[in-house]
PDB file of C-alpha atoms in Angstrom:
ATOM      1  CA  UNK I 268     -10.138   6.218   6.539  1.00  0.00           C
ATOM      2  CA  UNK I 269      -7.291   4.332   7.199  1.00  0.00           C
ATOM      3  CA  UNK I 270      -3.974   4.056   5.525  1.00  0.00           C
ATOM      4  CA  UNK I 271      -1.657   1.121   5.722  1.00  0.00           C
ATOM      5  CA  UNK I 272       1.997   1.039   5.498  1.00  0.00           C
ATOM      6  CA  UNK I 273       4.071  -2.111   5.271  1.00  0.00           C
ATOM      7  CA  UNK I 274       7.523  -3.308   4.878  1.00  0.00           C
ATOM      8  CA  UNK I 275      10.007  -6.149   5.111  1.00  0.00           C
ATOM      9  CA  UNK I 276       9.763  -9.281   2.636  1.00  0.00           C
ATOM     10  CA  UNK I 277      12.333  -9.969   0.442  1.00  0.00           C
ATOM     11  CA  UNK I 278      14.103 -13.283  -1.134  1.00  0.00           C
ATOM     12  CA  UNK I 279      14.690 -15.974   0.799  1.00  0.00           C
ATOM     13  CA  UNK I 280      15.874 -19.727   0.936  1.00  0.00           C
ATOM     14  CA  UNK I 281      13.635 -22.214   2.144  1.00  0.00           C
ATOM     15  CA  UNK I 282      13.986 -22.527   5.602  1.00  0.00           C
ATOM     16  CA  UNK I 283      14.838 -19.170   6.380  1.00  0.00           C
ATOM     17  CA  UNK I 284      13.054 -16.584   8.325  1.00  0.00           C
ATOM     18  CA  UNK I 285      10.969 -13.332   7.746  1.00  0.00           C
ATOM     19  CA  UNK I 286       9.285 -10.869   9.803  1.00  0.00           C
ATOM     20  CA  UNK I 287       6.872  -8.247   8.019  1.00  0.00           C
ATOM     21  CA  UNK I 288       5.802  -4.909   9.687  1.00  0.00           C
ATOM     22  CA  UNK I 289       2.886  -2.768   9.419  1.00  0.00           C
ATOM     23  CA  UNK I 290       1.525   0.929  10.870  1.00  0.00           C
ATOM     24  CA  UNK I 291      -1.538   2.044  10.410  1.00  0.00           C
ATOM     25  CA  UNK I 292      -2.635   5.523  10.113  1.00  0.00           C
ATOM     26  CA  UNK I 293      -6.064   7.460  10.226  1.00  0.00           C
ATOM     27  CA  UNK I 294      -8.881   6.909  11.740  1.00  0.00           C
ATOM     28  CA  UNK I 295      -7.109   3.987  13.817  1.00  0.00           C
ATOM     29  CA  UNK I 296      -9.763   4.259  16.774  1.00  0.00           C
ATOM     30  CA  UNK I 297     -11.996   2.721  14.566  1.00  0.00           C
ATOM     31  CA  UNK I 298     -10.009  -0.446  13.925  1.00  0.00           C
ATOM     32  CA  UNK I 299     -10.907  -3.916  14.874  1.00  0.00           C
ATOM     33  CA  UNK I 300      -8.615  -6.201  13.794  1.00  0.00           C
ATOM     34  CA  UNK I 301      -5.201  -6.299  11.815  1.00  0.00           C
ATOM     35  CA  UNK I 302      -3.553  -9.058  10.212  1.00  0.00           C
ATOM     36  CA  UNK I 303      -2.155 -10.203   7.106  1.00  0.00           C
ATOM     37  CA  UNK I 304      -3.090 -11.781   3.706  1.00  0.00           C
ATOM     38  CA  UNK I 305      -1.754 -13.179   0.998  1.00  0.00           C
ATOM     39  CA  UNK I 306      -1.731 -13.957  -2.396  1.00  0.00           C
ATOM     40  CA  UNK I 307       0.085 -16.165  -4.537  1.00  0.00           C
ATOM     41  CA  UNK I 308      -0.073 -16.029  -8.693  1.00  0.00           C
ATOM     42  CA  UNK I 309      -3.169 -17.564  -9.770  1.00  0.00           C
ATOM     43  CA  UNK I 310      -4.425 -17.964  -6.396  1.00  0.00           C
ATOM     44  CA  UNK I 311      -7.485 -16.311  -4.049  1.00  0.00           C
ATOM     45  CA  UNK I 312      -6.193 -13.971  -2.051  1.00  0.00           C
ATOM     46  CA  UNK I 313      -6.121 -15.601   1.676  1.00  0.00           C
ATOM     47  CA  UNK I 314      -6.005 -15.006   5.411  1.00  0.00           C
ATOM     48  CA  UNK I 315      -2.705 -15.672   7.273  1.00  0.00           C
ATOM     49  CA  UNK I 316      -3.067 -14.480  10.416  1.00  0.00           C
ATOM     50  CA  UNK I 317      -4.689 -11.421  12.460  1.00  0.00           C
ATOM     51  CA  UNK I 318      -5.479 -10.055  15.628  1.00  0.00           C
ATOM     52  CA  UNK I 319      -8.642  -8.883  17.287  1.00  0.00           C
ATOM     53  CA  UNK I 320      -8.967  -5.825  19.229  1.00  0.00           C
ATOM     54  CA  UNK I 321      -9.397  -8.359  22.253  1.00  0.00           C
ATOM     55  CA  UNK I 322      -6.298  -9.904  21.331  1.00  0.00           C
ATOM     56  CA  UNK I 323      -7.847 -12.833  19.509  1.00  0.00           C
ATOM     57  CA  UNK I 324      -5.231 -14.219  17.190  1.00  0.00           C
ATOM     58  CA  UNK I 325      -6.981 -16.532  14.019  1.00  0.00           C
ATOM     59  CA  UNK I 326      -4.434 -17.577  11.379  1.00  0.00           C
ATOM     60  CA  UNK I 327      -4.496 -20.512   8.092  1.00  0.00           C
ATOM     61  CA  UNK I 328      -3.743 -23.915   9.301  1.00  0.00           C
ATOM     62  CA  UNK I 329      -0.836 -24.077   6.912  1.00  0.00           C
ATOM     63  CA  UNK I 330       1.397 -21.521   8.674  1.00  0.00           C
ATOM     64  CA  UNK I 331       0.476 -22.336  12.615  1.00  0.00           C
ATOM     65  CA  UNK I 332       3.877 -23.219  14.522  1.00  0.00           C
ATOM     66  CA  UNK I 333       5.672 -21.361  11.763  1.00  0.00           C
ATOM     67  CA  UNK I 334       4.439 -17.785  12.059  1.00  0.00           C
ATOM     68  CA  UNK I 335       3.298 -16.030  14.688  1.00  0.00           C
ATOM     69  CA  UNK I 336       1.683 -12.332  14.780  1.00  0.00           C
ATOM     70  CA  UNK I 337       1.995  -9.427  17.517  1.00  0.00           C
ATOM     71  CA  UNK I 338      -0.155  -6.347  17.631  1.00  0.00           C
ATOM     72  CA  UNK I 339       1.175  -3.478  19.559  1.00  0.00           C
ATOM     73  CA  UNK I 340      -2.263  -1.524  19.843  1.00  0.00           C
ATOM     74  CA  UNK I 341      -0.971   1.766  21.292  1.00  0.00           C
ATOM     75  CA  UNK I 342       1.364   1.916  18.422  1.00  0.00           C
ATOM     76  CA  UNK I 343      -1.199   0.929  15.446  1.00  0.00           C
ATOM     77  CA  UNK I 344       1.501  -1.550  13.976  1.00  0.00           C
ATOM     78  CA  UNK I 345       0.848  -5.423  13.793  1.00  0.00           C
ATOM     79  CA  UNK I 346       4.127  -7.549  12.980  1.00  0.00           C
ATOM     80  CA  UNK I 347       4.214 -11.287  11.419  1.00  0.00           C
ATOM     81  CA  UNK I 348       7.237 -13.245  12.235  1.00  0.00           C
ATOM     82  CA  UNK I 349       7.337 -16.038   9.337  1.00  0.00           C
ATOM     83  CA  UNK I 350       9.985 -18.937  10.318  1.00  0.00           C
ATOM     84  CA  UNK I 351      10.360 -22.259   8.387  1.00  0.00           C
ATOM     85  CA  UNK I 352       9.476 -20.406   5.490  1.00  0.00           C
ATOM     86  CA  UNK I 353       8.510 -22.944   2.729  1.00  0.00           C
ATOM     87  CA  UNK I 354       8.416 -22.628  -1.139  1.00  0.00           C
ATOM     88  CA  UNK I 355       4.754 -22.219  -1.353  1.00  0.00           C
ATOM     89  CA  UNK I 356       5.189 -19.147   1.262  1.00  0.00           C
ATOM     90  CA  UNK I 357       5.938 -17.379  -1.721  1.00  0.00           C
ATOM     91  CA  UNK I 358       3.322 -14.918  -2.347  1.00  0.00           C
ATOM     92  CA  UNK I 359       2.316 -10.754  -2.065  1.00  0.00           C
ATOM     93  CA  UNK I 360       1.830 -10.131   1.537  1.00  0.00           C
ATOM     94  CA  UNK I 361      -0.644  -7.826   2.341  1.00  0.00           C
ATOM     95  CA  UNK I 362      -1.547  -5.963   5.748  1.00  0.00           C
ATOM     96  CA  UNK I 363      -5.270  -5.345   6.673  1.00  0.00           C
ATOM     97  CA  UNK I 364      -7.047  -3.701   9.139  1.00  0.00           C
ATOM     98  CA  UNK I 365     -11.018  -3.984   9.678  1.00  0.00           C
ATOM     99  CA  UNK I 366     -12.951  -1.069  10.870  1.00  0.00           C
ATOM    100  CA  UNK I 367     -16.081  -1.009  12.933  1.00  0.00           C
ATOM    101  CA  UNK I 368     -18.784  -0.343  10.632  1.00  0.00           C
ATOM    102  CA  UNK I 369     -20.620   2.256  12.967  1.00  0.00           C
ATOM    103  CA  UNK I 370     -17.667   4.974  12.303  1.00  0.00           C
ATOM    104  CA  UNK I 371     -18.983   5.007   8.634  1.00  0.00           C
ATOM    105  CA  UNK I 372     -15.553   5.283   7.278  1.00  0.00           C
ATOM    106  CA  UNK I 373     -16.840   4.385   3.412  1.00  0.00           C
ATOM    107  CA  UNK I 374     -15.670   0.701   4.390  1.00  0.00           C
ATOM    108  CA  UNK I 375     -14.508  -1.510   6.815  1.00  0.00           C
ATOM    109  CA  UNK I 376     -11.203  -3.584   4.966  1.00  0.00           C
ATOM    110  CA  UNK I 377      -8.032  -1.103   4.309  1.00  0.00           C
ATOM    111  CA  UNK I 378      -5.057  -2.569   2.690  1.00  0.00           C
ATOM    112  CA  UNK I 379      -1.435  -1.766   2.614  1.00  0.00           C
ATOM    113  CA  UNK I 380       0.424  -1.769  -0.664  1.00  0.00           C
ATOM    114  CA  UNK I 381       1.626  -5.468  -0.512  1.00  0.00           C
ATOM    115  CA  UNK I 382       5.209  -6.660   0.007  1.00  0.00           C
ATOM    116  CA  UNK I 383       6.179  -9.484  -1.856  1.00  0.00           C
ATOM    117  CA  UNK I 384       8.015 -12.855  -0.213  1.00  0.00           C
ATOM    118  CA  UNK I 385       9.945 -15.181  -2.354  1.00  0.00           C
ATOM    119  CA  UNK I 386      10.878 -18.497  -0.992  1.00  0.00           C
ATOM    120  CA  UNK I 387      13.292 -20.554  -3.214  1.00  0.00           C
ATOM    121  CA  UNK I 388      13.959 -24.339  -2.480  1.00  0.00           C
TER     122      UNK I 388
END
């Protein structure tokens, strides 16, 4: 299994910046990507960004030039750097990691605990 740890978030004005860390523990051999969701109140959780093991970065068309993710693989951590952070930013941010089915882990998406980001205008 894998267990996911993140941190950072907070209340901020509009405008301001954010950077949200995450370390992942376990079985992190067996990971494949990391990234981050989202999820605002009423709202599908979403995809804002990850990384692929081969360094393949994907991420929602609403936050590209404002945020940008870094993976530091030896370390298990992935980071998200949120700049420009808009009103409708505001939502629980949640790491991820995906697991290659083959180590039969019981499943292949882990979550952290979610950290919440509050944008005011």
């Amino acid at each position: 299994q894998v267990q996911l740890v993140g941190s950072g978030g907070g209340l901020v004005q509009a405008g301001a910046s954010l950077r949200l860390s995450c370390a992942a523990t376990g079985d992190t051999a067996c990971i494949s990507a990391m990234g981050w969701y989202r999820q605002a109140p009423g709202k599908e959780r979403e995809l804002v960004a990850e990384v692929a093991n081969g360094g393949r970065t994907s991420s929602a068309e609403s936050v590209k030039g404002r945020f940008a993710i870094s993976r530091d693989n030896a370390r298990n951590t992935v980071s998200l750097q949120m700049n420009s952070l808009k009103v409708e930013d505001t939502a629980v941010y949640y790491c991820h990691a995906r697991t290659e089915r083959a180590c039969h882990l019981g499943g292949i998406d882990w979550w952290g605990q979610g950290t919440q980001v509050t944008v005011s205008s």
